[in-house]
Structures are given as structure tokens and as C-alpha cells.
PDB file of C-alpha atoms in Angstrom:
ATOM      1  CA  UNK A   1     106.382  34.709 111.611  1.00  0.00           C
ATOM      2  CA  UNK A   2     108.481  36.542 113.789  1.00  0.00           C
ATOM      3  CA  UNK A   3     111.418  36.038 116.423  1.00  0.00           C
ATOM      4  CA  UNK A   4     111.924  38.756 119.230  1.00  0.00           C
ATOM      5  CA  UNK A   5     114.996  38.433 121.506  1.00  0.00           C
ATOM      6  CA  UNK A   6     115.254  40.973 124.672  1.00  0.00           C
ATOM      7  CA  UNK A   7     118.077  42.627 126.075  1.00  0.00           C
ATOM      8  CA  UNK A   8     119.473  45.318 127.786  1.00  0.00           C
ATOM      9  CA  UNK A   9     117.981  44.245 131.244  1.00  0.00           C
ATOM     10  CA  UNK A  10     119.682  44.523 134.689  1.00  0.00           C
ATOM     11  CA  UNK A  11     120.341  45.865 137.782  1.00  0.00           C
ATOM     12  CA  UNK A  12     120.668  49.965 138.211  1.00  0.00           C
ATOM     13  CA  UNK A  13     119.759  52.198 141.539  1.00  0.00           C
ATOM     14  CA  UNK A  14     116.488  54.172 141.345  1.00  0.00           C
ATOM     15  CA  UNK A  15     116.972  57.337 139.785  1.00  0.00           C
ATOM     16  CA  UNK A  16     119.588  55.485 136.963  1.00  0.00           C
ATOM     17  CA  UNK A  17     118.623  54.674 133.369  1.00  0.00           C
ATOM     18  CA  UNK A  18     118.760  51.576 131.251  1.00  0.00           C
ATOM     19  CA  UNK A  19     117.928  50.943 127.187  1.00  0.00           C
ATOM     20  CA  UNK A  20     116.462  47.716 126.328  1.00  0.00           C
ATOM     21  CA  UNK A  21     116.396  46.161 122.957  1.00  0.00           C
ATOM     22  CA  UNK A  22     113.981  43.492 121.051  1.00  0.00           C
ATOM     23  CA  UNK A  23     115.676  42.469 118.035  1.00  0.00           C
ATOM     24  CA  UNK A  24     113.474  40.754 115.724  1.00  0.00           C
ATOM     25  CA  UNK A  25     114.133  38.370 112.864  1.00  0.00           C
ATOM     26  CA  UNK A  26     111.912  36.631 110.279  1.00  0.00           C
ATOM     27  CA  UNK A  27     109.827  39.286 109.202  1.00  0.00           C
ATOM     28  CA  UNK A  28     109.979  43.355 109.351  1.00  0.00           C
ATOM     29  CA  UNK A  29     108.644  44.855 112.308  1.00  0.00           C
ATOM     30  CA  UNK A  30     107.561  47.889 110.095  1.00  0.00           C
ATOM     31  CA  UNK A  31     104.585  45.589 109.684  1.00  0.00           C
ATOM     32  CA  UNK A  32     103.788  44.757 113.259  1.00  0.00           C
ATOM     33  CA  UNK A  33     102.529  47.038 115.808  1.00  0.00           C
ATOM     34  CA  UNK A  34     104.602  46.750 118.732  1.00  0.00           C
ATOM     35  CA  UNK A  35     104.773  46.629 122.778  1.00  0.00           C
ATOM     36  CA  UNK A  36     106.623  46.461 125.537  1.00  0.00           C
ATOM     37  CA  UNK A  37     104.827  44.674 128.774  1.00  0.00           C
ATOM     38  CA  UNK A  38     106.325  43.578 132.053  1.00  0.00           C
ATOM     39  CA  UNK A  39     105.438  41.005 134.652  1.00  0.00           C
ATOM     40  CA  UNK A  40     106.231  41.957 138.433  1.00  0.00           C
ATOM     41  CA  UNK A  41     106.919  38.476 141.256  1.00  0.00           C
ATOM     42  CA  UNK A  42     103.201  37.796 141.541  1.00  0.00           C
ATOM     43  CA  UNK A  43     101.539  40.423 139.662  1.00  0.00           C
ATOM     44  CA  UNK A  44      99.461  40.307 136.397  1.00  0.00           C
ATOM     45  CA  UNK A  45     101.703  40.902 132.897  1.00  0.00           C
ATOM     46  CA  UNK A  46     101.035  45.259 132.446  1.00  0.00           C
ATOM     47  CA  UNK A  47     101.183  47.441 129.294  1.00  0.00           C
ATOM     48  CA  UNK A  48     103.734  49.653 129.287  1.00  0.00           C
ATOM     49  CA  UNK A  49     104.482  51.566 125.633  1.00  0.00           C
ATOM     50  CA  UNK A  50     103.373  50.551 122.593  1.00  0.00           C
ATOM     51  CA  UNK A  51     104.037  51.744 118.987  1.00  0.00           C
ATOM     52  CA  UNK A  52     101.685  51.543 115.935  1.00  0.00           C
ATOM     53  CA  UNK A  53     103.072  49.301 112.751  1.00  0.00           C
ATOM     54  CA  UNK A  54     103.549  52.799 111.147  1.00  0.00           C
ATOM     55  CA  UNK A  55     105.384  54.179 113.589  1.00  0.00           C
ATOM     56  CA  UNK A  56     103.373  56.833 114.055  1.00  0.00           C
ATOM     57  CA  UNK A  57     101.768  56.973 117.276  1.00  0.00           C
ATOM     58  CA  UNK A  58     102.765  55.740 120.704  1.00  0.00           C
ATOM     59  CA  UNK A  59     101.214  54.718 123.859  1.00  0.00           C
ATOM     60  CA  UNK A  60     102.151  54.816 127.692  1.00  0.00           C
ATOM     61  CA  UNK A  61     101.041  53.626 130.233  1.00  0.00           C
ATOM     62  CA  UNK A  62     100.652  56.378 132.876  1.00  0.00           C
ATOM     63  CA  UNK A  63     103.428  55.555 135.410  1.00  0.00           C
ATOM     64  CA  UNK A  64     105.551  55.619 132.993  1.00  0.00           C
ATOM     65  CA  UNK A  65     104.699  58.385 130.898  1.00  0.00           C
ATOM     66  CA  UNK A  66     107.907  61.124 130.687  1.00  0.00           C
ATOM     67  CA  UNK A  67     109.847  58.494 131.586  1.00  0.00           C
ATOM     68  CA  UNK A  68     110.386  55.993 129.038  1.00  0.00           C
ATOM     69  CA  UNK A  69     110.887  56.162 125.235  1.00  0.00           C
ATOM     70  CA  UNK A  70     109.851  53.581 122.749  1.00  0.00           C
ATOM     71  CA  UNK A  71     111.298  54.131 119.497  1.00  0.00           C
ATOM     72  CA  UNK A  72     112.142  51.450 116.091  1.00  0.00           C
ATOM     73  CA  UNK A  73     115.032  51.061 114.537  1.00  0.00           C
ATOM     74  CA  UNK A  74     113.692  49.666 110.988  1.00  0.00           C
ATOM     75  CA  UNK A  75     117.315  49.121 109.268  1.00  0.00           C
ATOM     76  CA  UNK A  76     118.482  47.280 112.817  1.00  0.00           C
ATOM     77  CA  UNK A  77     114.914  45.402 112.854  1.00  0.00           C
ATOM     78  CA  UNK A  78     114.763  46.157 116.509  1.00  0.00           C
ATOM     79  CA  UNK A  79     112.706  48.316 119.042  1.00  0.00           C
ATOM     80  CA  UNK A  80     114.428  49.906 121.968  1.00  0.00           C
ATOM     81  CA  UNK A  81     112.674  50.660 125.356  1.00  0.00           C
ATOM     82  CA  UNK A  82     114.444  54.357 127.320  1.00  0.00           C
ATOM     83  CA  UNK A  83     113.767  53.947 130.532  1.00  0.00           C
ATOM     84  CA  UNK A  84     115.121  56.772 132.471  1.00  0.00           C
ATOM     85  CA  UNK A  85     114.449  57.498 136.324  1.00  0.00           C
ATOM     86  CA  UNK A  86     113.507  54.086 137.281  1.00  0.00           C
ATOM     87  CA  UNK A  87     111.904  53.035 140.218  1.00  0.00           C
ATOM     88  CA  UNK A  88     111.988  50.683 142.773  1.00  0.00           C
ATOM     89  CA  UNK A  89     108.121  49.566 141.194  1.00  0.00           C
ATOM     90  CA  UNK A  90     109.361  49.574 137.636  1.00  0.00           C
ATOM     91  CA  UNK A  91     111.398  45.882 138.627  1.00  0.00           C
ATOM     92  CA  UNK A  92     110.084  43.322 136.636  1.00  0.00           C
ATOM     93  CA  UNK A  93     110.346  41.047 134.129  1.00  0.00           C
ATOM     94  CA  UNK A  94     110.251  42.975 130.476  1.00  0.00           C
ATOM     95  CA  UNK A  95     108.933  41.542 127.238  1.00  0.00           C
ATOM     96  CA  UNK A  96     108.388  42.522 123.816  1.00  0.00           C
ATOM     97  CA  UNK A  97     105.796  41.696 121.695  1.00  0.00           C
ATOM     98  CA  UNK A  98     104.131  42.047 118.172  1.00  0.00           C
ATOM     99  CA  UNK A  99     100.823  41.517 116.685  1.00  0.00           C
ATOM    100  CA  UNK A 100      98.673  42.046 113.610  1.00  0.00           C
ATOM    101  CA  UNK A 101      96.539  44.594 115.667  1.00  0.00           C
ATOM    102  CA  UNK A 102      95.452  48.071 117.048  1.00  0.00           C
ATOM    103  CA  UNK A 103      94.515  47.142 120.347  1.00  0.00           C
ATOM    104  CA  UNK A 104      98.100  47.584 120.815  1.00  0.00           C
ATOM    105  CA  UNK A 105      97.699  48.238 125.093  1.00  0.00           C
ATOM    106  CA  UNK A 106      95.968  44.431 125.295  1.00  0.00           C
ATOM    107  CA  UNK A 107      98.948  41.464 125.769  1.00  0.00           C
ATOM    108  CA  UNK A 108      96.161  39.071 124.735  1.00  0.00           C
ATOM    109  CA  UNK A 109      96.131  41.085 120.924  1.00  0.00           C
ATOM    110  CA  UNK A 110      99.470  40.175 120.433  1.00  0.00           C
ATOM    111  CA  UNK A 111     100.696  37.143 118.582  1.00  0.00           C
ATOM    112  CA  UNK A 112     104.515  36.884 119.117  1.00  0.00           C
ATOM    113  CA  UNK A 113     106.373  37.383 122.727  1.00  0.00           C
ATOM    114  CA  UNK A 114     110.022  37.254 123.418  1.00  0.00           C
ATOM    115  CA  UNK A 115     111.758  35.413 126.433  1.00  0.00           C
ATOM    116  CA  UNK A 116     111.694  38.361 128.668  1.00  0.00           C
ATOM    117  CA  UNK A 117     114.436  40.298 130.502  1.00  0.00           C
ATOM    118  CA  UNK A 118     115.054  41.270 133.849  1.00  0.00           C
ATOM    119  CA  UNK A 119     114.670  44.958 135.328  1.00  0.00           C
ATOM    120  CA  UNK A 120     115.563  45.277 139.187  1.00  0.00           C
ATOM    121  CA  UNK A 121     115.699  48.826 140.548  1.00  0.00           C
ATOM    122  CA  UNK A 122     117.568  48.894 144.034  1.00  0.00           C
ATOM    123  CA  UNK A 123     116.173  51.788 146.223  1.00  0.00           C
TER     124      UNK A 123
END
């Protein structure tokens, strides 16, 4: 089993940049594949990057694509979210997640979920 802990969330203008963090404990995440989703006020929980247990492939999802970064950090135990030229519609709550799977743009494959942390993007 797994613990993930967000952070790194807050409140930037559009156009500004913020890294956010999952920091996992109570297992490697080198055996997990990986994801970041996020949950807008009254809007379904989206996929938004992903990364395979190997590390070697990555997803996005298209409006973020060229935008945000996922990357590991195996000796920290942690995966980091880049998210540069945010939006006004990238304001949401973010969470990580891991899972014993490949269908790694479905929440629903996933079997551990941090708390979440907050992105707002002022216009």
C-alpha cells in the first residue's frame, strides 16, 4: 500500500507557473504507474498526465499538452506536476494517484488517491 500527499498548489495569474509535488510513502512508486487528475467546482474528476510504472512513456491530456511536465523523482519517492502558462480553466482541485495498471488516463484504474490540492488561476 501506498500514501500520496499533494502539494505545491495555489494561487498564480494566468500566464504564471506552479510545480506540484505527490510524495509517496509505503511502497516505491517505480512500481506504480502514475497520474495526475483534477476536479473543477461542479465538473467531473479529468485526466491530465500520466506516467507508466517504468517511466517510460507519458500521457497528456490535450489542453494541456506543451504545457505541463510530469516527471518522477525515484530517490525523493515523489512525482512532480510543471505546469507552466496556466489558465483561468486549468483551476481546480489536483490529485495524484497510483494504480497497478495501464489504463493509466481512467481515474477509476487507479487504486490509491491523495487529498488533493488547490490550483486557482486569476485572469
Amino acid at each position: 500500500q501506498v500514501t500520496l500527499v499533494e502539494s505545491g498548489g495555489g494561487l498564480v495569474q494566468a500566464g504564471g507557473s506552479l510545480r506540484l509535488s505527490c510524495a509517496a510513502s509505503g511502497r516505491s512508486i517505480s512500481v506504480y504507474g502514475m497520474g495526475w487528475f483534477r476536479q473543477a467546482p461542479g465538473k467531473e474528476r479529468e485526466f491530465v498526465a500520466a506516467t507508466s510504472w517504468n517511466g517510460g512513456n507519458t500521457y497528456y491530456e490535450n489542453s494541456v499538452k506543451g504545457r505541463f511536465t510530469i516527471s518522477r523523482d525515484l530517490a525523493k519517492n515523489t512525482m512532480y506536476l510543471q505546469m507552466n502558462s496556466l489558465k483561468p480553466e486549468d483551476t481546480a482541485i489536483y490529485y495524484c494517484a497510483a494504480g497497478w495498471t495501464f489504463t493509466l488516463r481512467q481515474a477509476t484504474a487507479y487504486d490509491y488517491w491523495g487529498q488533493g490540492t488547490q490550483v486557482t488561476v486569476s485572469s
